[in-house]
CSV table of C-alpha atoms and ligand atoms in Angstrom, one decimal:
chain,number,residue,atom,x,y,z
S,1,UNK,CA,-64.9,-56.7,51.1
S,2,UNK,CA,-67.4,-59.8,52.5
S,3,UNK,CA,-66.4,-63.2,52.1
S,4,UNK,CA,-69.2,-65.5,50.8
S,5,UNK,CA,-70.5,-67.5,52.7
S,6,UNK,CA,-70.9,-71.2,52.0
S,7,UNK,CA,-73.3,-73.0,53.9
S,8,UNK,CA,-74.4,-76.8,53.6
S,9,UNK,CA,-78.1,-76.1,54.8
S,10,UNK,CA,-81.6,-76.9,53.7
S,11,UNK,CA,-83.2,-74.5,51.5
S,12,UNK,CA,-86.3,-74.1,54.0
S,13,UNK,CA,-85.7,-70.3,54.7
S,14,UNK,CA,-84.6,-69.4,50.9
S,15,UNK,CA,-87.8,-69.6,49.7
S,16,UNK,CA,-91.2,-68.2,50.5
S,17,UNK,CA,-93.0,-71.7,50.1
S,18,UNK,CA,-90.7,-73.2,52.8
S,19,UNK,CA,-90.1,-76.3,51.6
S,20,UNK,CA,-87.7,-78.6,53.2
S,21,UNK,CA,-85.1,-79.7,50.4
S,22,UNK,CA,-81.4,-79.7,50.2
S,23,UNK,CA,-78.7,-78.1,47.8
S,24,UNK,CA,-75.2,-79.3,47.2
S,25,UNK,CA,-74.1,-76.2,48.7
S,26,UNK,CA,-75.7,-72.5,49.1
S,27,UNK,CA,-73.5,-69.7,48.0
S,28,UNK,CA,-74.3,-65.7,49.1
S,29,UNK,CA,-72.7,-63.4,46.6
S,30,UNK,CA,-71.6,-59.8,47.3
S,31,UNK,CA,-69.8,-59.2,44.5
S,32,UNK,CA,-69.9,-59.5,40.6
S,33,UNK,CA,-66.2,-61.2,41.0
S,34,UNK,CA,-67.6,-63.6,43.3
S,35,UNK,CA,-70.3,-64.1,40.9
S,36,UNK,CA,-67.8,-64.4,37.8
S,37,UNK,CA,-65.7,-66.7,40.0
S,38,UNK,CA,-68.5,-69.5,41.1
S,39,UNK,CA,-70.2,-69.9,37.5
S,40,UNK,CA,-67.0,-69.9,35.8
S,41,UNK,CA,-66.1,-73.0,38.7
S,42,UNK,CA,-69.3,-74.5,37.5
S,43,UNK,CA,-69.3,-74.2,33.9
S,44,UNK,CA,-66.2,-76.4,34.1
S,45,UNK,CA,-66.4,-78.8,36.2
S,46,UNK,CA,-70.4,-79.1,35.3
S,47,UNK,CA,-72.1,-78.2,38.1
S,48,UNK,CA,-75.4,-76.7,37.3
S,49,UNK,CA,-76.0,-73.7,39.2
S,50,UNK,CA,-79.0,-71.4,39.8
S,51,UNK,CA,-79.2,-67.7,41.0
S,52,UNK,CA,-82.0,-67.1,43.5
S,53,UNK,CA,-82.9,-63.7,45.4
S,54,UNK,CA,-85.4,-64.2,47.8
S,55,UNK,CA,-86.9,-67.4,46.5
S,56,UNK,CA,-90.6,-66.1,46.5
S,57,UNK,CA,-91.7,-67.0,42.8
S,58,UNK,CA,-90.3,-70.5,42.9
S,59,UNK,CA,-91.5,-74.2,43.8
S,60,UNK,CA,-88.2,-76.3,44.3
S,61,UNK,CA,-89.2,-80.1,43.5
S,62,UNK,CA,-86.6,-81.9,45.1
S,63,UNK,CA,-83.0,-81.8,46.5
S,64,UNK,CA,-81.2,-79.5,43.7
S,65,UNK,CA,-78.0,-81.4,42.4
S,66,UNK,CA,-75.9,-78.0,42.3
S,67,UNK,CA,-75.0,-75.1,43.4
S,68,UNK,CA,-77.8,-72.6,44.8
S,69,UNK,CA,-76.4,-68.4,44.7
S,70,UNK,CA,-77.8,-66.6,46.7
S,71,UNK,CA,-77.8,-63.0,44.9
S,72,UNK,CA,-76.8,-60.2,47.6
S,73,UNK,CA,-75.3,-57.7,44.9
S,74,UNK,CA,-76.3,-54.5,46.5
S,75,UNK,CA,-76.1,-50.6,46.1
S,76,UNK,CA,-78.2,-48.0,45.0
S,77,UNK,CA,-76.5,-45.0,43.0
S,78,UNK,CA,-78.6,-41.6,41.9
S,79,UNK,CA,-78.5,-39.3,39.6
S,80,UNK,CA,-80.4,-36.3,39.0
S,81,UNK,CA,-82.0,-34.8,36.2
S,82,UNK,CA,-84.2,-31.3,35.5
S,83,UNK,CA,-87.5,-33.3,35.8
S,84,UNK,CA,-86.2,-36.8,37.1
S,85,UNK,CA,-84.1,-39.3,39.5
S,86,UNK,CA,-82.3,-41.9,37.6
S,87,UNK,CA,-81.3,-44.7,40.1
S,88,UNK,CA,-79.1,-47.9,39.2
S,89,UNK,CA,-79.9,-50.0,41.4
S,90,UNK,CA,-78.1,-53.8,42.0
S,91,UNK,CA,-79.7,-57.2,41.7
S,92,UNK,CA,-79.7,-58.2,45.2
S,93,UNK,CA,-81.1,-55.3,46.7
S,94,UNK,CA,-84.8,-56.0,48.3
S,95,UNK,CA,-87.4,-55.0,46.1
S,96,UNK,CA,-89.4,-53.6,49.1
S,97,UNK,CA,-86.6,-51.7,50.4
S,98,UNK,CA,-85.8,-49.9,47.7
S,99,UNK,CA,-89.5,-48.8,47.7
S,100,UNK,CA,-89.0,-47.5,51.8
S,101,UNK,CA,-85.1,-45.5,50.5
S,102,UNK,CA,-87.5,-44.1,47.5
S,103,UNK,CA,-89.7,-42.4,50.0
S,104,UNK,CA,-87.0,-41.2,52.0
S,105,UNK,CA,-85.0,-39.5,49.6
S,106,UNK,CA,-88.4,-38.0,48.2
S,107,UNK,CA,-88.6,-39.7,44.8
S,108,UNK,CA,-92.3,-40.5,44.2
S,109,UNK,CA,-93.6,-43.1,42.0
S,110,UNK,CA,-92.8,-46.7,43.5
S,111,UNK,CA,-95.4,-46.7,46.1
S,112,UNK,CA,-98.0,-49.1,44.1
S,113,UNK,CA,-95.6,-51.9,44.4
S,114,UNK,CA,-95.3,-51.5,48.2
S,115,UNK,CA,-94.3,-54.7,50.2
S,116,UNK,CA,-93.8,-57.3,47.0
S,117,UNK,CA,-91.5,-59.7,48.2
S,118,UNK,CA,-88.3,-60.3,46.3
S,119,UNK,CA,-85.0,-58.7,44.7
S,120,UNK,CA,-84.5,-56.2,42.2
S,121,UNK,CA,-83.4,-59.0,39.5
S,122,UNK,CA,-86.5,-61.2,39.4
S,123,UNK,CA,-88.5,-57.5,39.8
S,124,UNK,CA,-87.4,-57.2,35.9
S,125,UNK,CA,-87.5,-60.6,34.6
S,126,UNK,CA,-91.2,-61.1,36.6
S,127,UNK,CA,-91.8,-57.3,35.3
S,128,UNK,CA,-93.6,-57.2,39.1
S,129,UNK,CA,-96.6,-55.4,39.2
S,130,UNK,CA,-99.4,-54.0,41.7
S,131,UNK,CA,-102.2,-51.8,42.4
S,132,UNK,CA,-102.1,-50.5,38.4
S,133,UNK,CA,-98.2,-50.2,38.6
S,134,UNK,CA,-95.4,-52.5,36.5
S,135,UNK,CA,-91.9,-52.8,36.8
S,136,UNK,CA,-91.8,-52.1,33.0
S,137,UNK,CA,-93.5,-48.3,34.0
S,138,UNK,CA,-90.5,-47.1,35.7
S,139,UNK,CA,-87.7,-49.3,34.0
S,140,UNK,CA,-85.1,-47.3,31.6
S,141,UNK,CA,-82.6,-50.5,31.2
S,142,UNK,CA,-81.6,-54.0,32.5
S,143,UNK,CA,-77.9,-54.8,32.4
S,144,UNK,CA,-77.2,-58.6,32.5
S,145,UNK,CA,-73.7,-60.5,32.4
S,146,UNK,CA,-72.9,-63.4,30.5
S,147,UNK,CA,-71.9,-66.3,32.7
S,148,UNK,CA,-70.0,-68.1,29.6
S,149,UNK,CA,-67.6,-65.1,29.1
S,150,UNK,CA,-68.6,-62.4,31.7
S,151,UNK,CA,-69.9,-60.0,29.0
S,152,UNK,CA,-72.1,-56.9,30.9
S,153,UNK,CA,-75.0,-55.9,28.4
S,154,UNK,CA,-76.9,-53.1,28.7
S,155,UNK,CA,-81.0,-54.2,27.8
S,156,UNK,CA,-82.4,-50.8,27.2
S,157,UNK,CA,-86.4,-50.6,28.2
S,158,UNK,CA,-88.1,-51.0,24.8
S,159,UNK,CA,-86.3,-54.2,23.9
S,160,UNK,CA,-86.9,-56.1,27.2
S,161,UNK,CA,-90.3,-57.5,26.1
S,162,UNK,CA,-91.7,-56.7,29.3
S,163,UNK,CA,-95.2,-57.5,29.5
S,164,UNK,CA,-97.4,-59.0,31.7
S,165,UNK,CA,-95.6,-61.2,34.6
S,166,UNK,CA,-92.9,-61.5,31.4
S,167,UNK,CA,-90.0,-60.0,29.6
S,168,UNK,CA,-87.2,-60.9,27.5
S,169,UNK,CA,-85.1,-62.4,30.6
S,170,UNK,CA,-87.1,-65.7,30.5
S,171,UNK,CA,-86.4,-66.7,27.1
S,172,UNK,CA,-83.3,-65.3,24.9
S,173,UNK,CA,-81.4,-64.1,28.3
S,174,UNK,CA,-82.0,-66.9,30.5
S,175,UNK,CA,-80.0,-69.8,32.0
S,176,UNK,CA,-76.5,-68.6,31.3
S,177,UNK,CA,-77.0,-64.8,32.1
S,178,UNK,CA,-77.7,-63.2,35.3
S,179,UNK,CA,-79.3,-59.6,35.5
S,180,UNK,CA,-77.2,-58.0,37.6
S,181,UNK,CA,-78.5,-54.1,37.5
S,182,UNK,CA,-81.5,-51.8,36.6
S,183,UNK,CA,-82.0,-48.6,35.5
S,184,UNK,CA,-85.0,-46.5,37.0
S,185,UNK,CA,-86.3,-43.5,35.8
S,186,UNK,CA,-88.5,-41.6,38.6
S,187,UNK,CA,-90.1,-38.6,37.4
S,188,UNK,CA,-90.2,-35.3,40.2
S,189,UNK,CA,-94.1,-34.6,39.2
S,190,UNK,CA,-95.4,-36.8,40.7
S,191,UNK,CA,-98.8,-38.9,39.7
S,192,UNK,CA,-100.5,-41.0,42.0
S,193,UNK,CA,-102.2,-44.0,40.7
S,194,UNK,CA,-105.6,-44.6,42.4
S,195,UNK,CA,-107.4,-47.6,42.0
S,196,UNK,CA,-110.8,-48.8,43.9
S,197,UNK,CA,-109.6,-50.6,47.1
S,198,UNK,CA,-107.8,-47.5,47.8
S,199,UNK,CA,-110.5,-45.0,48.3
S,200,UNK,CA,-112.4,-47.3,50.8
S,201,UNK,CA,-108.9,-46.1,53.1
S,202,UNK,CA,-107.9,-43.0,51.8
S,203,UNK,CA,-109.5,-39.2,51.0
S,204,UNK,CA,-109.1,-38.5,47.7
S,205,UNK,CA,-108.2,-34.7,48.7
S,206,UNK,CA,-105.8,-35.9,50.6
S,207,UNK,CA,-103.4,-38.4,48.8
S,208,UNK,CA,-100.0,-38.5,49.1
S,209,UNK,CA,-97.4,-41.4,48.2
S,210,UNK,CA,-96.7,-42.1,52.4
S,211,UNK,CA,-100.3,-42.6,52.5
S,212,UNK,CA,-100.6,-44.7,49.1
S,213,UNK,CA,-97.8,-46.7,50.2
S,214,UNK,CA,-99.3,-47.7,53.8
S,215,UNK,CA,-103.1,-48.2,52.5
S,216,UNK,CA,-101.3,-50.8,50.0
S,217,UNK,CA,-99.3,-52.1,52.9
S,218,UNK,CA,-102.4,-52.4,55.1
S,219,UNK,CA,-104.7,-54.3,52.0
S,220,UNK,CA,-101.7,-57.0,51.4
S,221,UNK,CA,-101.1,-57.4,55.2
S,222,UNK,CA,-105.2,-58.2,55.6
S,223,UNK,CA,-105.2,-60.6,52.0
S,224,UNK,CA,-102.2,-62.2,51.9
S,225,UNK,CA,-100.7,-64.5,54.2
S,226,UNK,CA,-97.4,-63.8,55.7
S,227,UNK,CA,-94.3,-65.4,54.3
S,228,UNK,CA,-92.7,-66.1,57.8
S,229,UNK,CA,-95.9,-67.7,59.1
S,230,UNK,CA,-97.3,-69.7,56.0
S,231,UNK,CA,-95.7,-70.8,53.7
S,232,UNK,CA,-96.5,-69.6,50.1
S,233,UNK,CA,-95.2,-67.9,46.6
S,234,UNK,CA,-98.0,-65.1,46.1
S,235,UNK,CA,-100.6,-66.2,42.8
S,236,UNK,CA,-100.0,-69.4,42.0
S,237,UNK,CA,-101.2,-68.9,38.4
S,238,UNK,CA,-101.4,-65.7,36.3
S,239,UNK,CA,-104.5,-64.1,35.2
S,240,UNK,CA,-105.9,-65.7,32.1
S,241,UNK,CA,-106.0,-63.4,29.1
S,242,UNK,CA,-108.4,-64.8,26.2
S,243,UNK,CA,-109.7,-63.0,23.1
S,244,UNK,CA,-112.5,-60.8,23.5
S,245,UNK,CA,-114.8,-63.9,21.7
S,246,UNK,CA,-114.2,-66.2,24.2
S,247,UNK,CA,-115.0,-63.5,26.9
S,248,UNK,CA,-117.7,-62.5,25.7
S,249,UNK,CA,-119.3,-66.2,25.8
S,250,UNK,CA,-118.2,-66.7,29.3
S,251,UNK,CA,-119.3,-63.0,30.7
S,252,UNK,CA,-122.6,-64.0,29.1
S,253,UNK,CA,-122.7,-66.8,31.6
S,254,UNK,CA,-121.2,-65.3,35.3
S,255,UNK,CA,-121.4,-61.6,34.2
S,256,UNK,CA,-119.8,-60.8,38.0
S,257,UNK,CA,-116.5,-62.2,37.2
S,258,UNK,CA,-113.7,-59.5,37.4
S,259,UNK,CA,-112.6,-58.2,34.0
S,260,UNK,CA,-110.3,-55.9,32.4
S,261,UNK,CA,-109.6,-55.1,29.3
S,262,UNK,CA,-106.3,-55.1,27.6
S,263,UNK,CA,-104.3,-52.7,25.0
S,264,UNK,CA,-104.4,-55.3,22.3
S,265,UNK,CA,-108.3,-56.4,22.8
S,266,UNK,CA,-108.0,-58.9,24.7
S,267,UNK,CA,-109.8,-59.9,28.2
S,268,UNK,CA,-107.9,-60.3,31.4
S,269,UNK,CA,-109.8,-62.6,33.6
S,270,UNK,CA,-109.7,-62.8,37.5
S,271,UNK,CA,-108.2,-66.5,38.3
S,272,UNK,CA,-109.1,-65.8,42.0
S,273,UNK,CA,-112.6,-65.4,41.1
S,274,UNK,CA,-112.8,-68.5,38.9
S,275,UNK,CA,-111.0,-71.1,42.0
S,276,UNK,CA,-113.7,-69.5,44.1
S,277,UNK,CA,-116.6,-70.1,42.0
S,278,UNK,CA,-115.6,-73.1,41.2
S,279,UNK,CA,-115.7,-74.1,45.2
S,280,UNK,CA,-113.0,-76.4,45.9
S,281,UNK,CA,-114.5,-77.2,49.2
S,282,UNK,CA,-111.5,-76.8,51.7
S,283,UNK,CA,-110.1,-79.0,49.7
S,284,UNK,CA,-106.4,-80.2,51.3
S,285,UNK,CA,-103.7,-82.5,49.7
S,286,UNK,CA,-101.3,-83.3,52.6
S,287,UNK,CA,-100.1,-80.0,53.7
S,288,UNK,CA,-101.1,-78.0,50.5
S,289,UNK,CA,-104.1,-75.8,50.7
S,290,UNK,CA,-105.8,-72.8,49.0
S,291,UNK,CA,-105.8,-69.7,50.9
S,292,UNK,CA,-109.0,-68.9,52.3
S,293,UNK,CA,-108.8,-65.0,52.0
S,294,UNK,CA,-107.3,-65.5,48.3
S,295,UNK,CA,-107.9,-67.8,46.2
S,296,UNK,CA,-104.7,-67.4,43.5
S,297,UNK,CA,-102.6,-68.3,46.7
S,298,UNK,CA,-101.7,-71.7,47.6
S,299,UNK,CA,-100.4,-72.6,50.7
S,300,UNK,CA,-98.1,-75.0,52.7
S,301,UNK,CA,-99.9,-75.5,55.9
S,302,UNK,CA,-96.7,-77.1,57.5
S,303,UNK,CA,-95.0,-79.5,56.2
S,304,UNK,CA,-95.9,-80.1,52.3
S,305,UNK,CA,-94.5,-82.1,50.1
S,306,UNK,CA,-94.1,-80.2,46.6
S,307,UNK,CA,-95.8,-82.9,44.7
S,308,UNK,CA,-98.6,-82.0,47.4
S,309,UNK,CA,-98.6,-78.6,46.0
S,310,UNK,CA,-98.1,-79.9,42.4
S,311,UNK,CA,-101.0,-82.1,42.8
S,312,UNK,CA,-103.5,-79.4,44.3
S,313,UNK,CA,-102.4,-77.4,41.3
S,314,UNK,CA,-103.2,-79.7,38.7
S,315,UNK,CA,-106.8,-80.7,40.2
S,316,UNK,CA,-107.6,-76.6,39.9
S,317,UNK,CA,-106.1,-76.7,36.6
S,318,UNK,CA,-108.2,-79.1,35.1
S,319,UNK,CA,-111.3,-78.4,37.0
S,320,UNK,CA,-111.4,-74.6,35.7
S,321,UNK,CA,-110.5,-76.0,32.4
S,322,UNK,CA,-113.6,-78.3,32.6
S,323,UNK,CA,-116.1,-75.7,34.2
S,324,UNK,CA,-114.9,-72.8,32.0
S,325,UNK,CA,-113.1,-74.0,29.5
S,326,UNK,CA,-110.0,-71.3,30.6
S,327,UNK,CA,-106.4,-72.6,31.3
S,328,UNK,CA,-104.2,-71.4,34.2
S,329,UNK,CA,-100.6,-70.9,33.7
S,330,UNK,CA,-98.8,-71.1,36.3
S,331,UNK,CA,-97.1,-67.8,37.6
S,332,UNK,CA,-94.0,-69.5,39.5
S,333,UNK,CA,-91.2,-71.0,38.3
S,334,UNK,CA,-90.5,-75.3,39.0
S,335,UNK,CA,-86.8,-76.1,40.4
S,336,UNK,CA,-86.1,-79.7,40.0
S,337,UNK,CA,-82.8,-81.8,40.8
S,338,UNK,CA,-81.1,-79.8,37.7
S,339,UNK,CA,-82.3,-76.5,37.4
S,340,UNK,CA,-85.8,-74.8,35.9
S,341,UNK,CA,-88.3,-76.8,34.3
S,342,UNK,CA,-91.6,-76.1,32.4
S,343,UNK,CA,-94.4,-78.1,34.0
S,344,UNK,CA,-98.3,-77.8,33.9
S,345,UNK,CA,-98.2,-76.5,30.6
S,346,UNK,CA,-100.8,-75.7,28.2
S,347,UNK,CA,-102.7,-79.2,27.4
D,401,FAD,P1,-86.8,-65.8,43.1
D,401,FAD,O1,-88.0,-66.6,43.5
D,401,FAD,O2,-85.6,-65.9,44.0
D,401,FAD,O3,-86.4,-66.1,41.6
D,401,FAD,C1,-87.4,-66.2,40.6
D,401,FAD,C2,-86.8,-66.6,39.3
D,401,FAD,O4,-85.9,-65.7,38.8
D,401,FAD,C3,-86.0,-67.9,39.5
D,401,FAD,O5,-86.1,-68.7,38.3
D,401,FAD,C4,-84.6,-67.4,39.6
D,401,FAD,O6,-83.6,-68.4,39.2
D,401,FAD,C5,-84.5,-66.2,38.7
D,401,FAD,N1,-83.6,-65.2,39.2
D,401,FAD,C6,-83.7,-64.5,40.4
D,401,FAD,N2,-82.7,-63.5,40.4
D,401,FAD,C7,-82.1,-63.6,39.3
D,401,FAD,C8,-81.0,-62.9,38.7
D,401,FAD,N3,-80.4,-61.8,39.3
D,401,FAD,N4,-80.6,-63.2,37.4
D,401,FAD,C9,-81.1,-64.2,36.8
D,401,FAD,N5,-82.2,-65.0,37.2
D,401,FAD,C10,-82.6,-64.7,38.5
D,401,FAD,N6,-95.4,-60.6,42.3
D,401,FAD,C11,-96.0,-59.5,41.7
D,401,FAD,O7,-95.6,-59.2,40.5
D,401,FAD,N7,-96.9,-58.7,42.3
D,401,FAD,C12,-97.3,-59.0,43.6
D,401,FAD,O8,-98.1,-58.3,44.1
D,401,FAD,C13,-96.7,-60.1,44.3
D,401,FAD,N8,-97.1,-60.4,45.5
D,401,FAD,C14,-96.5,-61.4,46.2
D,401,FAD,C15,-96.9,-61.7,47.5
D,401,FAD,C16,-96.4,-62.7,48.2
D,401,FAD,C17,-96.8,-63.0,49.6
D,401,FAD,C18,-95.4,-63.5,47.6
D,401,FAD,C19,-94.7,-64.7,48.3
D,401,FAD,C20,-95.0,-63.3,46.3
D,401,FAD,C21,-95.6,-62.2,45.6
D,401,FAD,N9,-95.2,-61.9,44.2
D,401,FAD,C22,-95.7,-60.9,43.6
D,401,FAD,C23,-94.2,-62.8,43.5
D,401,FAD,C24,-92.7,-62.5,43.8
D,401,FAD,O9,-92.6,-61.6,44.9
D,401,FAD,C25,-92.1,-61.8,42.6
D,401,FAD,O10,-92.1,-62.7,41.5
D,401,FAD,C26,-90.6,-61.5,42.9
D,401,FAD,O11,-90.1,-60.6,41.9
D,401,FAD,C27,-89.7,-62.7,43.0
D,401,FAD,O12,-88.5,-62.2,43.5
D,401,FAD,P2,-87.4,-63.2,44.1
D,401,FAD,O13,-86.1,-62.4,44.3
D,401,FAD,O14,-87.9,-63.8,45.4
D,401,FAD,O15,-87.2,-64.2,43.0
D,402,EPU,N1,-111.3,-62.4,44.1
D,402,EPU,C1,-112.1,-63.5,44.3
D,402,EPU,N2,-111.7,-64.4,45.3
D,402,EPU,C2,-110.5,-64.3,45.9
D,402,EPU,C3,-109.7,-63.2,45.6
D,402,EPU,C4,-110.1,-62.3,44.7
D,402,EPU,O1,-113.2,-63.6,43.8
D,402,EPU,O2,-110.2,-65.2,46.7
D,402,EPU,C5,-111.8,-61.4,43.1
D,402,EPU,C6,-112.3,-60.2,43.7
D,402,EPU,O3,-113.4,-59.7,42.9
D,402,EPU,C7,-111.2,-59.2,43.5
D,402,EPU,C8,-110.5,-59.6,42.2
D,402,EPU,O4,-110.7,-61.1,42.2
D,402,EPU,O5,-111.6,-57.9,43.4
D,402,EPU,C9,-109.0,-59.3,42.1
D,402,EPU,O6,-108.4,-59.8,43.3
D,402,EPU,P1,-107.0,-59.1,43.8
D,402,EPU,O7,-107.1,-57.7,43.8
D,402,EPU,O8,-106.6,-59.9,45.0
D,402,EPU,O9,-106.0,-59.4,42.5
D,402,EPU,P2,-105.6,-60.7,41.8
D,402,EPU,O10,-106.0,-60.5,40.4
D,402,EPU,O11,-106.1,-61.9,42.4
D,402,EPU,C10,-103.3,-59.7,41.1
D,402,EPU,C11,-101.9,-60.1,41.1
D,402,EPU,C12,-101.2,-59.9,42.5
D,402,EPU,C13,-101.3,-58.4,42.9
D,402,EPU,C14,-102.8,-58.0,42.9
D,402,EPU,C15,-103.0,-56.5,43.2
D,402,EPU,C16,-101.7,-61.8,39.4
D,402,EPU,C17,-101.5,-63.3,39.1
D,402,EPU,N3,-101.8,-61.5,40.7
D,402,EPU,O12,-104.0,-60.6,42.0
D,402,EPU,O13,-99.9,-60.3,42.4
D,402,EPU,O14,-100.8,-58.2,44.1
D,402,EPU,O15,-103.4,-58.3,41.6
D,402,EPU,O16,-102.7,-55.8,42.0
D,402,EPU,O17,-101.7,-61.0,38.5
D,402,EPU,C18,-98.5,-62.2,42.5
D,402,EPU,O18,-98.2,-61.9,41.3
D,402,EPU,O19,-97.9,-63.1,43.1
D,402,EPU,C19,-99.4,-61.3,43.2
D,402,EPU,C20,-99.8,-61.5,44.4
């Protein structure tokens, strides 16, 4: 079995926005023991603790007081069924390569979400989604572990709450639980998901999931910048999603602003579109920036401060709320020197 590793580094290559902060120490965990072991360490003696996979939906703040885990839980078992694959699949394993191992073994269905960054654990709490795909369409359970008394409990689909960029896993099962496995359910017929951008690259005649998977591989490579260059946690903010009233006043106004509509009524509104009308101006605060080829992304150019970022944030925040009267949430999650905190919130 792997030792953990314990290291007394900066956290500048644990997350995608690069920033430069320190934690107390940096753990890697291999094993559920190991896992068991550190927070049971912590909860004694104190020491807040938080569990990270790849650090691509989070904007540390400052130095973090405690204990960072790095989640590398990994392993991938399958089972088979008449018309399906059932995989359990561990926290730690990279959301991407599960994706590549899917179309190895010939199970069809993941391909939408090619090239997302992060672990299988924040794939079900983020309920990741893509190209017309969500975690929550190919998710039978989540099993999570209590890190008071090492409980496993098994989530099943329907009660997770997944919806969008949400689930259960940030409110009742947060903090003191860790998600530690997830159940997928791949079906053998498979049914490819087309959207638009997709037909500029591929024949309709001749779709097949390799193809699906490295169109969607080409589009992110050309509109999103690249973690290991720039740093950057993908959207900044979520989509808005206001009632069909308040669309209906707006789309009277900019009738070209992307729109779709949702199960329940409601408009989903294209924050990209809206930071891009609204024409920031290359606007820069130290190192923070908006990304040129999309607009949702904010960037740290080199060397940002994360009150840069914070800063940059709250000026698009209240500008969009002044020219369209539409908040952005933000879609990350805020790391200060104790653990998670809410910030930007609804004013
Ligand atoms: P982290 O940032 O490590 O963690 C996120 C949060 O979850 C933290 O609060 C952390 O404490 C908590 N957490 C992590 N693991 C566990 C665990 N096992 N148990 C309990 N809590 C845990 N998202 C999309 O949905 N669609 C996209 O298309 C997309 N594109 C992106 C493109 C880029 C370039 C980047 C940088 C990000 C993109 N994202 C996208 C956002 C991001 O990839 C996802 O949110 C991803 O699921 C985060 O995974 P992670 O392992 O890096 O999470
Ligand atoms: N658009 C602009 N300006 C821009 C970018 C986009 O006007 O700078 C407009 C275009 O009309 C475009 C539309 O907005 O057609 C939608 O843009 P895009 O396809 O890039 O999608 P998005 O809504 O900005 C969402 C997710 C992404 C996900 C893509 C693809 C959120 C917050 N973001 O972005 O997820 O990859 O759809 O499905 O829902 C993430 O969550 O981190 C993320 C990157």
């Amino acid at each position: 079995m792997h030792k953990n590793k314990i290291y007394q580094k900066s956290l500048k290559d644990l997350n995608t926005f690069s920033i430069d902060v320190t934690a107390k120490k940096i753990i890697f965990v291999r094993s559920i023991q190991s896992l068991i072991n550190i927070c049971k360490t912590c909860n004694l003696s104190n020491i807040p603790y938080i569990i990270l996979g790849e650090g691509s939906n989070v904007l540390f703040l400052e130095n973090y007081k405690g204990i960072v885990i790095i989640n590398r839980i990994k392993g991938i078992k399958v089972k088979e069924q008449i018309n399906a694959w059932l995989l359990h699949v561990y926290s730690g394993e990279k959301w991407n390569d599960l994706v590549k191992y899917t179309l190895r073994m010939g199970f069809f269905g993941l391909e939408n979400l090619a090239l997302i960054p992060g672990c299988l654990g924040s794939a079900a709490i983020q309920n990741i989604g893509a190209y017309g795909l969500e975690f929550k369409n190919i998710c039978q359970y989540v099993d999570i572990i209590s890190l008071e008394n090492s409980k496993i409990i098994r989530i099943k689909k329907d009660l997770c709450k997944f919806s969008y960029r949400d689930s259960i896993f940030k409110y009742k099962y947060k903090d003191k639980y860790a998600v530690l496995a997830v159940g997928i359910k791949i079906y053998k017929k498979w049914n490819p998901i087309i959207f638009k951008a997709l037909l500029k690259n591929i024949n309709i005649t001749e779709v097949n999931p390799y193809k699906i998977y490295n169109s969607i591989c080409q589009i992110r490579k050309k509109k999103l910048p690249n973690v290991n260059k720039l740093g950057n946690a993908g959207s900044f903010f979520k989509n808005p999603i206001i009632s069909k009233k308040k669309a209906k006043k707006i789309l009277s106004l900019y009738i070209n602003i992307p729109h779709y509509l949702q199960i329940d009524g409601s408009i989903k509104i294209s924050a990209a579109w809206l930071i891009e009308k609204y024409n920031f101006n290359n606007i820069q605060i130290g190192d923070a920036a908006i990304y040129k080829k999309q607009k949702l992304i904010l960037i740290n150019r080199k060397k940002a401060h994360p009150k840069e970022i914070l800063k940059l944030a709250e000026i698009i925040q209240k500008s969009i709320l002044k020219k369209f009267k539409i908040w952005l949430e933000p879609e990350i999650d805020f790391i200060n020197a104790m653990g998670r905190i809410k910030l930007l919130k609804n004013i």
